[in-house]
Tab-separated table of C-alpha atoms in Angstrom:
chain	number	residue	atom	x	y	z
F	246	UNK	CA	-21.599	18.049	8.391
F	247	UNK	CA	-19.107	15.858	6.742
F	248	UNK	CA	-15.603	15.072	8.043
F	249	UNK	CA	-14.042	15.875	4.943
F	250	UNK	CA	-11.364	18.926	4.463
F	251	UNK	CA	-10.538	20.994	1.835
F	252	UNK	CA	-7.484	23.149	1.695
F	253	UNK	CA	-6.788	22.082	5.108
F	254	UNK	CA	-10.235	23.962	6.451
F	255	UNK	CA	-13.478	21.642	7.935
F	256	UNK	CA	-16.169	21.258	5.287
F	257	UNK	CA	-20.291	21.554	5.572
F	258	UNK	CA	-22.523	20.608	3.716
F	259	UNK	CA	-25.742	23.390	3.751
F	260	UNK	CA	-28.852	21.375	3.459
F	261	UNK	CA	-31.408	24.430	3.247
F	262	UNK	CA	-31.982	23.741	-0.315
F	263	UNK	CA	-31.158	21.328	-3.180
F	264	UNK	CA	-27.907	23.049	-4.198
F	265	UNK	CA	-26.162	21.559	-0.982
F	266	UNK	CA	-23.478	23.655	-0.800
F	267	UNK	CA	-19.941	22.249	0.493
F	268	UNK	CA	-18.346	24.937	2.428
F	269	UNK	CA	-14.965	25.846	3.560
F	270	UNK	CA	-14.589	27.489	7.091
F	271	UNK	CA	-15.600	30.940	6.572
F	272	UNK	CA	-16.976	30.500	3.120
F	273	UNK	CA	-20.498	31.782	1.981
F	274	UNK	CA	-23.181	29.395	-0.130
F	275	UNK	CA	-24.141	30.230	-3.359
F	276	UNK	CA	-27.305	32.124	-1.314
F	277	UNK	CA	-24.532	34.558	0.163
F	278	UNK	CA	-26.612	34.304	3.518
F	279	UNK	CA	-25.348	31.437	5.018
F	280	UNK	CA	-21.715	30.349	5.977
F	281	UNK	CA	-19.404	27.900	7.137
F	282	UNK	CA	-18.676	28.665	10.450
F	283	UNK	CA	-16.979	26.697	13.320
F	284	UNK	CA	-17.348	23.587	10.883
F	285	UNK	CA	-20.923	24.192	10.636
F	286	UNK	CA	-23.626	25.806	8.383
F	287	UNK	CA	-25.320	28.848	9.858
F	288	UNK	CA	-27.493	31.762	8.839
F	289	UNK	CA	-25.498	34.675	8.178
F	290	UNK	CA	-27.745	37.155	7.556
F	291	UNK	CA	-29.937	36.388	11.037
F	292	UNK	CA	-31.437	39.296	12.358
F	293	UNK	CA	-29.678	41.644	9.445
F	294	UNK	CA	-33.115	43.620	7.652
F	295	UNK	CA	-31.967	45.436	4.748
F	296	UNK	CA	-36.083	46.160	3.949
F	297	UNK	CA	-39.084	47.332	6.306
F	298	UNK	CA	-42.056	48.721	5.338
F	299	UNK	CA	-45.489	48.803	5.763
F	300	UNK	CA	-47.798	47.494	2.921
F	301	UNK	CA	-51.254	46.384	1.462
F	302	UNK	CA	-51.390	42.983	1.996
F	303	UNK	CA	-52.481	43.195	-1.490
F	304	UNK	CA	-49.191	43.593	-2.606
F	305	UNK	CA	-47.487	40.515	-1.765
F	306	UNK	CA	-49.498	39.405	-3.760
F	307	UNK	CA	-52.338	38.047	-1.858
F	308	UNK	CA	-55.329	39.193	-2.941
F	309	UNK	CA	-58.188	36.565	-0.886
F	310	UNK	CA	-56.487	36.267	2.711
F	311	UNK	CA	-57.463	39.257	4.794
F	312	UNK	CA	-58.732	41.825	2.468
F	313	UNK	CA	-58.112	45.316	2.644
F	314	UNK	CA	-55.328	45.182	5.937
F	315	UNK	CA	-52.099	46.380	6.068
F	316	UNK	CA	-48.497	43.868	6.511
F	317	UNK	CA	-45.142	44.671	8.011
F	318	UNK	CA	-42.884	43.394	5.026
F	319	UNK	CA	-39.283	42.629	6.250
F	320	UNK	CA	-36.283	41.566	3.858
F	321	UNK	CA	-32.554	40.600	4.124
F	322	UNK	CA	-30.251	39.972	1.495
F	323	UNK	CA	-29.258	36.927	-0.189
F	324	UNK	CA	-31.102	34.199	-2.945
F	325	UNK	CA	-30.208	30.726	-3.963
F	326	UNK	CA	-31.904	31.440	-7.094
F	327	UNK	CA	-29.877	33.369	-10.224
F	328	UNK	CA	-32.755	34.502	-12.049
F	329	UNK	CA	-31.828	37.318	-14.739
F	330	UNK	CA	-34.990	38.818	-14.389
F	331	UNK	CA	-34.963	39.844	-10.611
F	332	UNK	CA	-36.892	42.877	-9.419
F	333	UNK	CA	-34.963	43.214	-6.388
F	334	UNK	CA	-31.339	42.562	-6.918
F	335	UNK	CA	-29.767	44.886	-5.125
F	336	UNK	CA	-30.269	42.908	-2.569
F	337	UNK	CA	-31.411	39.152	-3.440
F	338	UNK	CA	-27.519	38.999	-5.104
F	339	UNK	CA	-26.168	40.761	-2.288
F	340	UNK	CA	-24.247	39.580	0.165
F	341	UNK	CA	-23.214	41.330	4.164
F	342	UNK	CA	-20.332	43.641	2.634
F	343	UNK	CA	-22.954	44.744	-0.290
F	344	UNK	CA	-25.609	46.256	1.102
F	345	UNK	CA	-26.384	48.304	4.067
F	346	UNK	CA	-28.511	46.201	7.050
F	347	UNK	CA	-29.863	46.614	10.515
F	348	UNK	CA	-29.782	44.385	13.221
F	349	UNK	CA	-33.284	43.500	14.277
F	350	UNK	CA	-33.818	40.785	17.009
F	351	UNK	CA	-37.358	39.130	16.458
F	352	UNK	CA	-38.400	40.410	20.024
F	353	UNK	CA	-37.644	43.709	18.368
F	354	UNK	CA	-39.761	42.964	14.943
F	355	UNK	CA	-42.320	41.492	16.802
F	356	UNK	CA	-42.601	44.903	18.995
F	357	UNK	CA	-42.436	46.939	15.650
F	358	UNK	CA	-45.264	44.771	13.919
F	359	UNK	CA	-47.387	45.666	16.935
F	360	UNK	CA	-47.042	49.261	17.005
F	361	UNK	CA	-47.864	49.168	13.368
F	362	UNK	CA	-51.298	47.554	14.285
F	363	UNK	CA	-53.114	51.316	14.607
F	364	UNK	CA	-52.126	51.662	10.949
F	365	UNK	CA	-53.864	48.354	10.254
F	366	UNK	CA	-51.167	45.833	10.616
F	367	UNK	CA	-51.991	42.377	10.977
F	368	UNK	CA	-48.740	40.754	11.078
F	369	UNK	CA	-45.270	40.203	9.304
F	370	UNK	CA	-44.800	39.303	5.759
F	371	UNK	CA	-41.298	38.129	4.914
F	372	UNK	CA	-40.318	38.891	1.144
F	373	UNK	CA	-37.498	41.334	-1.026
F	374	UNK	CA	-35.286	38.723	-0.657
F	375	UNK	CA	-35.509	35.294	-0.216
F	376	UNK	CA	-36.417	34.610	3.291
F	377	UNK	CA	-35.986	30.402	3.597
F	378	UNK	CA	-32.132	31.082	3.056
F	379	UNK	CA	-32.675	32.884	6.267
F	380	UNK	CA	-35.315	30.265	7.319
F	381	UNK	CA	-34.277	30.105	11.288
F	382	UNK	CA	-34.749	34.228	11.842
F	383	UNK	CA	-38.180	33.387	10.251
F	384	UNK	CA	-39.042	30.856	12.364
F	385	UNK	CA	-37.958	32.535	15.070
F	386	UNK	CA	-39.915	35.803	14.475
F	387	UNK	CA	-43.287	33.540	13.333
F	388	UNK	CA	-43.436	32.274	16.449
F	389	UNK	CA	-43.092	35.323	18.522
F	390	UNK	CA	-45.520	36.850	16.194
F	391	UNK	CA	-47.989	33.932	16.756
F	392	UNK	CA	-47.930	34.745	20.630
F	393	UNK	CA	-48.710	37.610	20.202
F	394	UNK	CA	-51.980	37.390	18.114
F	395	UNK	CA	-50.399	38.038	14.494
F	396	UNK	CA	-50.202	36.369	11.198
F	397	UNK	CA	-47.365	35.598	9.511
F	398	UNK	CA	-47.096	35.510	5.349
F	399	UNK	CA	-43.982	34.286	3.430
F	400	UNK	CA	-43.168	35.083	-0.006
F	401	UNK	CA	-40.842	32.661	-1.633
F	402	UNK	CA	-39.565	30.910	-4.220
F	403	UNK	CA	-39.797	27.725	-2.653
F	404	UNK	CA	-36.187	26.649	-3.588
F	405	UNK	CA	-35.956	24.839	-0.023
F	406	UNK	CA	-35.407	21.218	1.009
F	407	UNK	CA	-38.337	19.627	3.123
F	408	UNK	CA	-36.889	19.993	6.729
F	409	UNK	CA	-36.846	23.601	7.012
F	410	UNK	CA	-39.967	23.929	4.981
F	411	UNK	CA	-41.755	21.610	7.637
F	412	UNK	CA	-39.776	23.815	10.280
F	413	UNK	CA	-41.872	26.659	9.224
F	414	UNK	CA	-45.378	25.450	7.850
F	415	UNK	CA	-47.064	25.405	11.150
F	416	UNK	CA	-45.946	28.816	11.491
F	417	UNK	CA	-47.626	30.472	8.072
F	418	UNK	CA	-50.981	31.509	7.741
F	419	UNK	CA	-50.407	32.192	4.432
F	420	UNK	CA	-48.104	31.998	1.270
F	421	UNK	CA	-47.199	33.317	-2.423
F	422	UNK	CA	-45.067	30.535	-3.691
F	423	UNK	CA	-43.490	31.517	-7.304
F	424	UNK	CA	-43.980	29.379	-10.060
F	425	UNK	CA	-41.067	30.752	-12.493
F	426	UNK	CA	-41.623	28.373	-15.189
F	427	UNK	CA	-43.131	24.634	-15.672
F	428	UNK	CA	-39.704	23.076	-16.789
F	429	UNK	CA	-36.756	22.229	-16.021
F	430	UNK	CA	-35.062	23.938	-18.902
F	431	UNK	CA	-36.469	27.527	-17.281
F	432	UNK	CA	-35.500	26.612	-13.985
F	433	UNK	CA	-31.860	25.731	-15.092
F	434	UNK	CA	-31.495	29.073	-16.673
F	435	UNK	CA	-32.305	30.683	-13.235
F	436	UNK	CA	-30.653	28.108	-11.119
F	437	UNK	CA	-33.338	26.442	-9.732
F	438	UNK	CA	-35.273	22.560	-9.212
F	439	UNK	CA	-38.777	22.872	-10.754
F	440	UNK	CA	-39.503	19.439	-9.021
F	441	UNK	CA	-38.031	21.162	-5.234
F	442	UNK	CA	-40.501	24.217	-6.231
F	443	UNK	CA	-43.245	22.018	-6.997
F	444	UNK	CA	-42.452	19.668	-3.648
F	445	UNK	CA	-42.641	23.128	-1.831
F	446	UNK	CA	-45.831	23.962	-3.112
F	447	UNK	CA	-47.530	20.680	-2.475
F	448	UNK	CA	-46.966	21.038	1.400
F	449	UNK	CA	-47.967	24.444	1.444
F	450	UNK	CA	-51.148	23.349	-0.578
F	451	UNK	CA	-51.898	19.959	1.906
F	452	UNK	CA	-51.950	22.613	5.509
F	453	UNK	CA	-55.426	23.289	5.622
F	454	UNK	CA	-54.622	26.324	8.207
F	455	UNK	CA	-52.308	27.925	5.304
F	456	UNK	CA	-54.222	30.379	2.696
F	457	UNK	CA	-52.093	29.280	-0.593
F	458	UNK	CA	-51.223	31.691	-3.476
F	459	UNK	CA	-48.807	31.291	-6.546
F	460	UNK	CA	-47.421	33.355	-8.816
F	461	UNK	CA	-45.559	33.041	-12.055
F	462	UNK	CA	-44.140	36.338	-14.079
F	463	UNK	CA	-44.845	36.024	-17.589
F	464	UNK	CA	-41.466	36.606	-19.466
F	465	UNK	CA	-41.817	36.457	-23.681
F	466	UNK	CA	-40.533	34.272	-25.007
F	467	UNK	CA	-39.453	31.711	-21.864
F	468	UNK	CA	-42.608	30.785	-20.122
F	469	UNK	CA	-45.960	32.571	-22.294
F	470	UNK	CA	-46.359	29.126	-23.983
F	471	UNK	CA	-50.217	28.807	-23.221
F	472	UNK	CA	-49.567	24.829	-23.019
F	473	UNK	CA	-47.127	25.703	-20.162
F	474	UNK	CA	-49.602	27.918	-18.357
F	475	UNK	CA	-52.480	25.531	-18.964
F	476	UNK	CA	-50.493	22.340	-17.174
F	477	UNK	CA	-48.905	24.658	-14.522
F	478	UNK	CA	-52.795	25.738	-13.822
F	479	UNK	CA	-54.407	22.197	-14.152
F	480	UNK	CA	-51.158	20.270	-11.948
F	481	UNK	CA	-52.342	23.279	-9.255
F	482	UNK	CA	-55.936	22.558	-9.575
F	483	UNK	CA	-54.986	19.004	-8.799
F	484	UNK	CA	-53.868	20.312	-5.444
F	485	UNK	CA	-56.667	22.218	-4.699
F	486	UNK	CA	-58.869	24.211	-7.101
F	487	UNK	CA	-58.956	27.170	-4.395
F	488	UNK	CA	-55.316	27.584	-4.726
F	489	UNK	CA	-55.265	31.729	-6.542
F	490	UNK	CA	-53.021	31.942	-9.896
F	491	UNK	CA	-51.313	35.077	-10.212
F	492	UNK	CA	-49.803	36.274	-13.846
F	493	UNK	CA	-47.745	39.503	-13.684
F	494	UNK	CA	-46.416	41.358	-16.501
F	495	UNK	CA	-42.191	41.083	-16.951
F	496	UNK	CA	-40.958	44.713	-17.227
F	497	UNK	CA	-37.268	45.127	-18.319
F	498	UNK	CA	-34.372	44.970	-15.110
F	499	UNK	CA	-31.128	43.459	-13.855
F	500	UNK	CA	-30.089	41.330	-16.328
F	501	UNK	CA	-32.730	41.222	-18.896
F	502	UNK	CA	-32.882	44.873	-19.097
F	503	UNK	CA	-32.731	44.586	-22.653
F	504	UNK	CA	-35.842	42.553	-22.996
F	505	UNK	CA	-39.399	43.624	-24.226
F	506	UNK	CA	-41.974	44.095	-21.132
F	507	UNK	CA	-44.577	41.056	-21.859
F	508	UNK	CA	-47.874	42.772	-24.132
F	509	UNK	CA	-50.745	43.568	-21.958
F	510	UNK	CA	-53.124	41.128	-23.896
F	511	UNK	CA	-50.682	38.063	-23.571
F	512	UNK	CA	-51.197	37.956	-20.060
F	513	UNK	CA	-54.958	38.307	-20.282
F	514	UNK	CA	-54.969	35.688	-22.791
F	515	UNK	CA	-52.946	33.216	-20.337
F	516	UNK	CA	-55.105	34.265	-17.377
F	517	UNK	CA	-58.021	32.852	-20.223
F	518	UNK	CA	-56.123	29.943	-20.500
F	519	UNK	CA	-55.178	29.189	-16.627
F	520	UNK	CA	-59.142	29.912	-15.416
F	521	UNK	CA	-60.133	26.024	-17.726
F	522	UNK	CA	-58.394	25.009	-14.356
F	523	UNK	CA	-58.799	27.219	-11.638
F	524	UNK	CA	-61.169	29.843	-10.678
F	525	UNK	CA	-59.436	32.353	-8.924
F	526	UNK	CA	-56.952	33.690	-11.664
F	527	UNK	CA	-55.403	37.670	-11.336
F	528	UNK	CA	-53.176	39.341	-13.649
F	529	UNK	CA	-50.685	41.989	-12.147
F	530	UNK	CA	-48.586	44.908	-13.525
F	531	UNK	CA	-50.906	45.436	-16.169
């Protein structure tokens, strides 16, 4: 917290992620889930689920960490990304007064994920939004979730400074990191640090009791170079060459509505191009 003021109010400084927002007393980051309050940084949207459902855990994606079972997928609202090409916007750019939430304690979630477990629920995934700008409800609930003999996935885009990523690593028994782009120049269009993405990855990749995915949506025309793919697939085989590659089809929405969706064979061709690297390579939305 610095000692600073501005307009007569304390400042903060977040330090969640590399955009280290300075806040005013009462003001929201550029994440919209966290605020200035009493001179400090906190996590607005704690507790407040805007998403709940029950899904393959197929879908996350993760398609070679516990076959065939079921996940309780909880969201929020909030991002400290801006990418144009969002698939949930409605409530990643959302913030409190935009969207309509529940309060759900992780006791509560917990109880919820285990009376799912008849239906084949094996833990709690947390994805929609982007949970690490709510990082402290996810520790919270991981750990509650651990005691009571359940696994917990995240699905991020692993804008998020070291500290709260090593908060939550013992906690995660298993990941789907996005991989936007492999450059800067993409990750500046959709406000992002490819090397904080990459850092986040790493430590994800080096916990041997974390099952590691990636994924990376194939937009024409911004990231289908097949140099790009190949160097994002051999940097990840450099981590581990078990780590699964996922390439999903773009479809038009939020702001690139206007755009083509990426051809079926392009993304075939790239999966061609990632598997010189790494065995386990999927396409999606194709």
């Amino acid at each position: 917290m610095d000692d600073a003021a501005r307009g007569g109010n304390p400042v903060a400084t977040c330090n969640v992620c590399p955009h280290f927002c300075r806040l005013a007393e009462g003001e929201l980051g550029t994440c919209l889930a966290r605020r200035c309050v009493g001179g400090r940084v906190v996590d607005d949207n704690y507790g407040r689920i805007t998403s709940l459902a029950l899904d393959p855990i197929e879908k996350k994606p993760l398609t070679r960490f516990m076959e065939g079972s079921m996940i309780l997928s909880v969201g929020s609202y909030g991002c400290n990304m801006s990418c144009g090409f969002c698939q949930n916007s409605s409530i990643s750019c959302a913030s409190s007064d935009e969207v309509a939430w529940c309060e759900v304690s992780p006791s509560e979630l917990v109880r919820l994920a285990k009376d799912a477990m008849p239906q084949g629920n094996v833990g709690l995934a947390f994805t929609y939004n982007e949970p690490l700008v709510g990082y402290e409800y996810v520790r919270d609930c991981a750990r509650l979730a651990h005691d009571a003999g359940l696994v917990n996935v995240l699905v991020s885009n692993g804008m998020a400074n070291p500290a709260p990523v090593g908060e939550l690593l013992p906690l995660i028994d298993a990941a789907n990191i996005d991989l936007k782009g492999f450059t800067q120049e993409f990750y500046d269009m959709a406000g992002g640090s490819l090397d904080c993405v990459m850092r986040t990855i790493e430590d994800f990749a080096h916990i041997p009791s974390c099952h590691l995915e990636v994924t990376t949506l194939v937009i024409p025309g911004l990231n289908d170079d097949p140099a790009e793919i190949d160097a994002a697939a051999r940097w990840l085989a450099s981590l581990d060459a078990g780590i699964v590659y996922h390439l999903t089809r773009f479809f038009p929405c939020h702001m690139f509505a206007g755009r083509h969706p990426t051809p079926v064979e392009d993304v075939y061709r790239l999966a061609e191009v990632a598997r010189r690297h790494l065995p386990h390579v999927y396409v999606g939305n194709c």
